[in-house]
Amino acid sequence: MLYLVGIGMEEKDLSLKAIEAMVNSQKVYIESYTSKWLGFKEDLEKLTRKKIETLDRKDMEEGVRKILKEAKERSVAILVPGDPLTATTHIEVILSAKKDDLPVKIIHAPSIFSVVAETGLQIYKFGETVSLPRPRENYKPVSWMDKIYKNLEHGLHTLVLLDVEPQPMTIKEAIKIIKESDEKKLLNDKKIIACSCLGTEKRLIRCDVIENLIKCSGDFDTPACIVIPGNLHFKEEEALKMWSE
């Protein structure tokens, strides 16, 4: 049996189902690369009395066969920050397990795609999610900006997920990249939303124009994200005033 266990934004998000799966598993892993988790592995080990081994990208993408083979012989749990099905890597794990006739149990949890509603924007009005990559030498993709423009054209909000490798991208870094990539200058005078640690007590949300957000960017921790609002319902406008003061 293979368990894919969502552990939410921090350890306090653990469900009874998640704890039960961990306790019942002979081997427990935690995946560490799809997003930064604000909990502590040591707390999970104390709670479940299980030794938890950390998996990096290579372990999940290249070593998945080894994990699936192990899960055929005994119960294995893979702990995933947020919800286990928000990363394509984990869909691949499920498909591979199906080919091996290996049963998989999925345990859901809060993720960035649900807690972003703390901004006051209506979830069903979000368009395609954008991943903002950190520019590197000979690697400066800009297609993500076209997705933001397309969402704006249709009046939809855009959730911008920030790069997490080799370390989580900061709000300051993200805003700088967005500003430099906005060739149409559609965001110059537009209020956007900067968020960090959503779903936790450390949550910080601010809604302002880019220049003002740059000035206060040092206040934000990681993990962080950016939201580009589309057309606003009057209730959404009212909600955003909470983060504009």
CSV table of C-alpha atoms in Angstrom, one decimal:
chain,number,residue,atom,x,y,z
A,1,MET,CA,0.0,0.0,0.0
A,2,LEU,CA,1.2,3.5,-0.9
A,3,TYR,CA,-0.2,6.5,0.9
A,4,LEU,CA,0.1,10.0,-0.6
A,5,VAL,CA,-0.5,12.2,2.4
A,6,GLY,CA,-1.2,15.9,2.3
A,7,ILE,CA,0.3,17.7,5.3
A,8,GLY,CA,-1.1,21.1,4.6
A,9,MET,CA,0.7,24.4,5.2
A,10,GLU,CA,2.1,23.3,8.7
A,11,GLU,CA,1.9,20.4,11.1
A,12,LYS,CA,-1.3,21.8,12.7
A,13,ASP,CA,-3.1,21.0,9.4
A,14,LEU,CA,-2.6,17.3,9.8
A,15,SER,CA,-5.9,15.4,9.7
A,16,LEU,CA,-6.8,12.3,11.6
A,17,LYS,CA,-6.6,10.4,8.3
A,18,ALA,CA,-3.1,11.6,7.8
A,19,ILE,CA,-1.9,10.7,11.3
A,20,GLU,CA,-3.5,7.2,10.9
A,21,ALA,CA,-1.8,6.6,7.6
A,22,MET,CA,1.6,7.6,9.1
A,23,VAL,CA,1.2,5.4,12.1
A,24,ASN,CA,0.1,2.4,10.0
A,25,SER,CA,3.0,2.7,7.6
A,26,GLN,CA,6.2,0.8,8.0
A,27,LYS,CA,8.2,3.5,6.1
A,28,VAL,CA,7.5,7.2,6.0
A,29,TYR,CA,9.0,9.7,3.6
A,30,ILE,CA,8.5,13.5,3.3
A,31,GLU,CA,8.9,15.2,0.0
A,32,SER,CA,10.9,18.4,0.3
A,33,TYR,CA,11.1,20.2,-3.1
A,34,THR,CA,7.7,21.1,-4.5
A,35,SER,CA,7.1,23.8,-1.9
A,36,LYS,CA,8.5,25.1,1.4
A,37,TRP,CA,6.7,23.7,4.4
A,38,LEU,CA,6.3,25.7,7.6
A,39,GLY,CA,6.1,22.7,9.9
A,40,PHE,CA,8.9,20.7,11.4
A,41,LYS,CA,9.7,17.1,10.5
A,42,GLU,CA,10.9,16.5,14.1
A,43,ASP,CA,7.4,17.3,15.4
A,44,LEU,CA,5.8,14.8,13.0
A,45,GLU,CA,8.3,12.1,14.2
A,46,LYS,CA,7.4,12.8,17.8
A,47,LEU,CA,3.7,12.7,17.1
A,48,THR,CA,3.8,9.4,15.2
A,49,ARG,CA,6.9,7.9,16.7
A,50,LYS,CA,8.2,7.2,13.2
A,51,LYS,CA,11.5,8.0,11.6
A,52,ILE,CA,10.8,10.2,8.5
A,53,GLU,CA,13.2,10.2,5.6
A,54,THR,CA,13.5,13.3,3.3
A,55,LEU,CA,13.1,12.9,-0.4
A,56,ASP,CA,14.5,15.4,-2.9
A,57,ARG,CA,13.5,15.9,-6.6
A,58,LYS,CA,15.9,13.2,-7.8
A,59,ASP,CA,14.5,10.7,-5.3
A,60,MET,CA,10.9,11.4,-6.5
A,61,GLU,CA,11.5,11.6,-10.2
A,62,GLU,CA,14.3,9.1,-10.8
A,63,GLY,CA,14.0,6.9,-7.7
A,64,VAL,CA,10.2,6.4,-7.7
A,65,ARG,CA,10.5,2.8,-8.9
A,66,LYS,CA,12.4,1.9,-5.8
A,67,ILE,CA,9.7,3.5,-3.6
A,68,LEU,CA,6.9,1.7,-5.5
A,69,LYS,CA,8.8,-1.6,-5.1
A,70,GLU,CA,9.1,-1.0,-1.4
A,71,ALA,CA,5.4,-0.2,-1.2
A,72,LYS,CA,4.6,-3.6,-2.7
A,73,GLU,CA,6.2,-5.3,0.2
A,74,ARG,CA,5.0,-3.0,3.1
A,75,SER,CA,2.9,0.1,3.7
A,76,VAL,CA,4.7,3.3,2.7
A,77,ALA,CA,3.6,6.9,3.2
A,78,ILE,CA,4.9,9.9,1.3
A,79,LEU,CA,4.1,13.1,3.0
A,80,VAL,CA,3.6,16.1,0.7
A,81,PRO,CA,3.4,19.8,1.7
A,82,GLY,CA,0.0,21.2,0.9
A,83,ASP,CA,-2.2,18.7,-1.0
A,84,PRO,CA,-0.6,15.7,-2.7
A,85,LEU,CA,-2.3,16.2,-6.1
A,86,THR,CA,-1.3,19.8,-6.8
A,87,ALA,CA,2.0,18.7,-8.2
A,88,THR,CA,2.3,16.8,-11.5
A,89,THR,CA,5.1,14.7,-10.0
A,90,HIS,CA,2.6,13.0,-7.7
A,91,ILE,CA,0.2,12.3,-10.5
A,92,GLU,CA,3.0,10.4,-12.2
A,93,VAL,CA,3.6,8.4,-9.1
A,94,ILE,CA,-0.1,7.4,-9.1
A,95,LEU,CA,0.0,6.4,-12.7
A,96,SER,CA,3.2,4.3,-12.2
A,97,ALA,CA,1.6,2.6,-9.2
A,98,LYS,CA,-1.5,1.8,-11.2
A,99,LYS,CA,0.6,0.0,-13.8
A,100,ASP,CA,2.1,-2.1,-11.0
A,101,ASP,CA,-1.3,-2.9,-9.6
A,102,LEU,CA,-0.2,-1.1,-6.4
A,103,PRO,CA,-3.1,0.3,-4.3
A,104,VAL,CA,-2.8,4.0,-3.6
A,105,LYS,CA,-4.7,5.9,-0.9
A,106,ILE,CA,-4.8,9.7,-1.2
A,107,ILE,CA,-5.3,11.9,1.8
A,108,HIS,CA,-6.0,15.6,1.0
A,109,ALA,CA,-5.1,18.7,2.9
A,110,PRO,CA,-5.1,22.5,2.6
A,111,SER,CA,-2.9,23.8,-0.2
A,112,ILE,CA,-2.0,27.2,-1.7
A,113,PHE,CA,-5.0,26.7,-4.1
A,114,SER,CA,-7.4,26.8,-1.2
A,115,VAL,CA,-5.7,29.2,1.3
A,116,VAL,CA,-5.3,31.9,-1.4
A,117,ALA,CA,-9.0,32.6,-0.8
A,118,GLU,CA,-7.8,34.4,2.4
A,119,THR,CA,-7.1,37.3,0.1
A,120,GLY,CA,-10.8,37.8,-0.4
A,121,LEU,CA,-10.8,36.9,-4.1
A,122,GLN,CA,-13.3,34.4,-5.3
A,123,ILE,CA,-11.7,31.1,-6.2
A,124,TYR,CA,-13.8,30.4,-9.2
A,125,LYS,CA,-12.6,33.6,-10.8
A,126,PHE,CA,-9.0,32.5,-11.0
A,127,GLY,CA,-7.5,31.7,-14.4
A,128,GLU,CA,-4.5,29.6,-15.3
A,129,THR,CA,-1.9,29.4,-12.5
A,130,VAL,CA,1.5,30.7,-13.3
A,131,SER,CA,4.9,29.4,-12.1
A,132,LEU,CA,7.5,32.2,-11.9
A,133,PRO,CA,10.9,30.7,-12.6
A,134,ARG,CA,14.1,32.3,-11.3
A,135,PRO,CA,16.1,33.5,-14.3
A,136,ARG,CA,19.5,31.7,-14.8
A,137,GLU,CA,22.3,32.0,-17.2
A,138,ASN,CA,20.9,31.0,-20.7
A,139,TYR,CA,17.5,30.4,-19.1
A,140,LYS,CA,15.1,33.3,-19.0
A,141,PRO,CA,11.6,32.1,-19.9
A,142,VAL,CA,8.9,34.7,-20.4
A,143,SER,CA,5.9,32.6,-21.5
A,144,TRP,CA,4.5,32.9,-17.9
A,145,MET,CA,3.9,36.6,-18.5
A,146,ASP,CA,1.8,35.8,-21.6
A,147,LYS,CA,-0.5,33.7,-19.3
A,148,ILE,CA,-0.9,36.7,-16.9
A,149,TYR,CA,-1.9,38.9,-19.9
A,150,LYS,CA,-4.3,36.3,-21.1
A,151,ASN,CA,-6.0,36.0,-17.7
A,152,LEU,CA,-6.2,39.8,-17.5
A,153,GLU,CA,-7.8,39.9,-21.0
A,154,HIS,CA,-10.5,37.6,-19.7
A,155,GLY,CA,-11.0,39.4,-16.4
A,156,LEU,CA,-9.5,36.5,-14.4
A,157,HIS,CA,-7.2,36.5,-11.4
A,158,THR,CA,-3.8,35.0,-11.6
A,159,LEU,CA,-2.1,33.0,-8.8
A,160,VAL,CA,1.7,33.3,-9.3
A,161,LEU,CA,3.7,30.5,-7.6
A,162,LEU,CA,7.3,31.4,-6.9
A,163,ASP,CA,10.4,29.3,-7.6
A,164,VAL,CA,11.6,27.2,-4.7
A,165,GLU,CA,14.9,26.0,-6.0
A,166,PRO,CA,17.7,26.3,-4.9
A,167,GLN,CA,15.9,28.4,-2.2
A,168,PRO,CA,12.4,29.9,-2.0
A,169,MET,CA,12.0,33.1,-4.1
A,170,THR,CA,11.3,36.2,-2.0
A,171,ILE,CA,8.5,38.7,-2.7
A,172,LYS,CA,11.2,41.4,-3.5
A,173,GLU,CA,12.8,39.1,-6.1
A,174,ALA,CA,9.4,38.1,-7.6
A,175,ILE,CA,8.2,41.7,-7.9
A,176,LYS,CA,11.4,42.8,-9.6
A,177,ILE,CA,11.1,39.9,-12.2
A,178,ILE,CA,7.5,40.7,-12.8
A,179,LYS,CA,8.1,44.4,-13.3
A,180,GLU,CA,11.0,43.8,-15.7
A,181,SER,CA,9.0,41.3,-17.7
A,182,ASP,CA,5.9,43.4,-18.0
A,183,GLU,CA,6.6,44.7,-21.5
A,184,LYS,CA,3.1,46.0,-22.0
A,185,LYS,CA,3.3,47.9,-18.8
A,186,LEU,CA,-0.2,46.7,-17.7
A,187,LEU,CA,0.9,46.3,-14.1
A,188,ASN,CA,2.6,49.6,-13.5
A,189,ASP,CA,-0.3,51.3,-11.8
A,190,LYS,CA,-2.3,48.2,-11.0
A,191,LYS,CA,-2.7,47.0,-7.4
A,192,ILE,CA,-1.4,43.5,-7.0
A,193,ILE,CA,-1.4,41.2,-3.9
A,194,ALA,CA,1.7,40.0,-2.2
A,195,CYS,CA,1.2,37.1,0.3
A,196,SER,CA,3.4,35.0,2.6
A,197,CYS,CA,2.8,32.1,4.9
A,198,LEU,CA,-0.9,31.8,3.9
A,199,GLY,CA,-2.9,29.4,6.0
A,200,THR,CA,-0.7,30.0,9.1
A,201,GLU,CA,-0.5,32.4,12.0
A,202,LYS,CA,2.4,34.1,10.3
A,203,ARG,CA,0.2,35.1,7.3
A,204,LEU,CA,0.9,38.5,5.7
A,205,ILE,CA,-1.1,39.9,2.9
A,206,ARG,CA,-0.7,43.4,1.3
A,207,CYS,CA,-2.4,44.9,-1.8
A,208,ASP,CA,-0.7,47.8,-3.4
A,209,VAL,CA,1.0,49.0,-6.6
A,210,ILE,CA,4.3,47.4,-7.4
A,211,GLU,CA,6.5,50.4,-6.3
A,212,ASN,CA,4.9,50.4,-2.8
A,213,LEU,CA,5.2,46.7,-2.4
A,214,ILE,CA,8.9,46.8,-3.2
A,215,LYS,CA,9.4,49.2,-0.3
A,216,CYS,CA,7.8,46.9,2.2
A,217,SER,CA,9.0,43.6,0.6
A,218,GLY,CA,11.3,42.9,3.5
A,219,ASP,CA,8.3,42.3,5.7
A,220,PHE,CA,7.4,39.1,3.9
A,221,ASP,CA,8.7,35.7,4.8
A,222,THR,CA,8.7,32.6,2.6
A,223,PRO,CA,6.9,30.7,1.3
A,224,ALA,CA,5.3,33.5,-0.7
A,225,CYS,CA,3.1,34.1,-3.7
A,226,ILE,CA,1.8,36.9,-5.8
A,227,VAL,CA,-1.8,37.4,-7.0
A,228,ILE,CA,-2.6,39.6,-10.0
A,229,PRO,CA,-6.3,40.5,-9.7
A,230,GLY,CA,-8.6,40.5,-12.8
A,231,ASN,CA,-12.0,42.2,-12.9
A,232,LEU,CA,-13.2,42.6,-9.3
A,233,HIS,CA,-16.7,42.0,-7.9
A,234,PHE,CA,-17.7,44.7,-5.4
A,235,LYS,CA,-17.3,42.3,-2.6
A,236,GLU,CA,-13.8,41.5,-3.7
A,237,GLU,CA,-13.0,45.2,-3.8
A,238,GLU,CA,-14.3,45.5,-0.3
A,239,ALA,CA,-12.2,42.6,0.9
A,240,LEU,CA,-9.0,43.9,-0.7
A,241,LYS,CA,-9.3,47.1,1.2
A,242,MET,CA,-8.4,45.1,4.3
A,243,TRP,CA,-4.9,44.5,2.8
A,244,SER,CA,-4.5,48.1,1.4
A,245,GLU,CA,-4.4,49.9,4.7
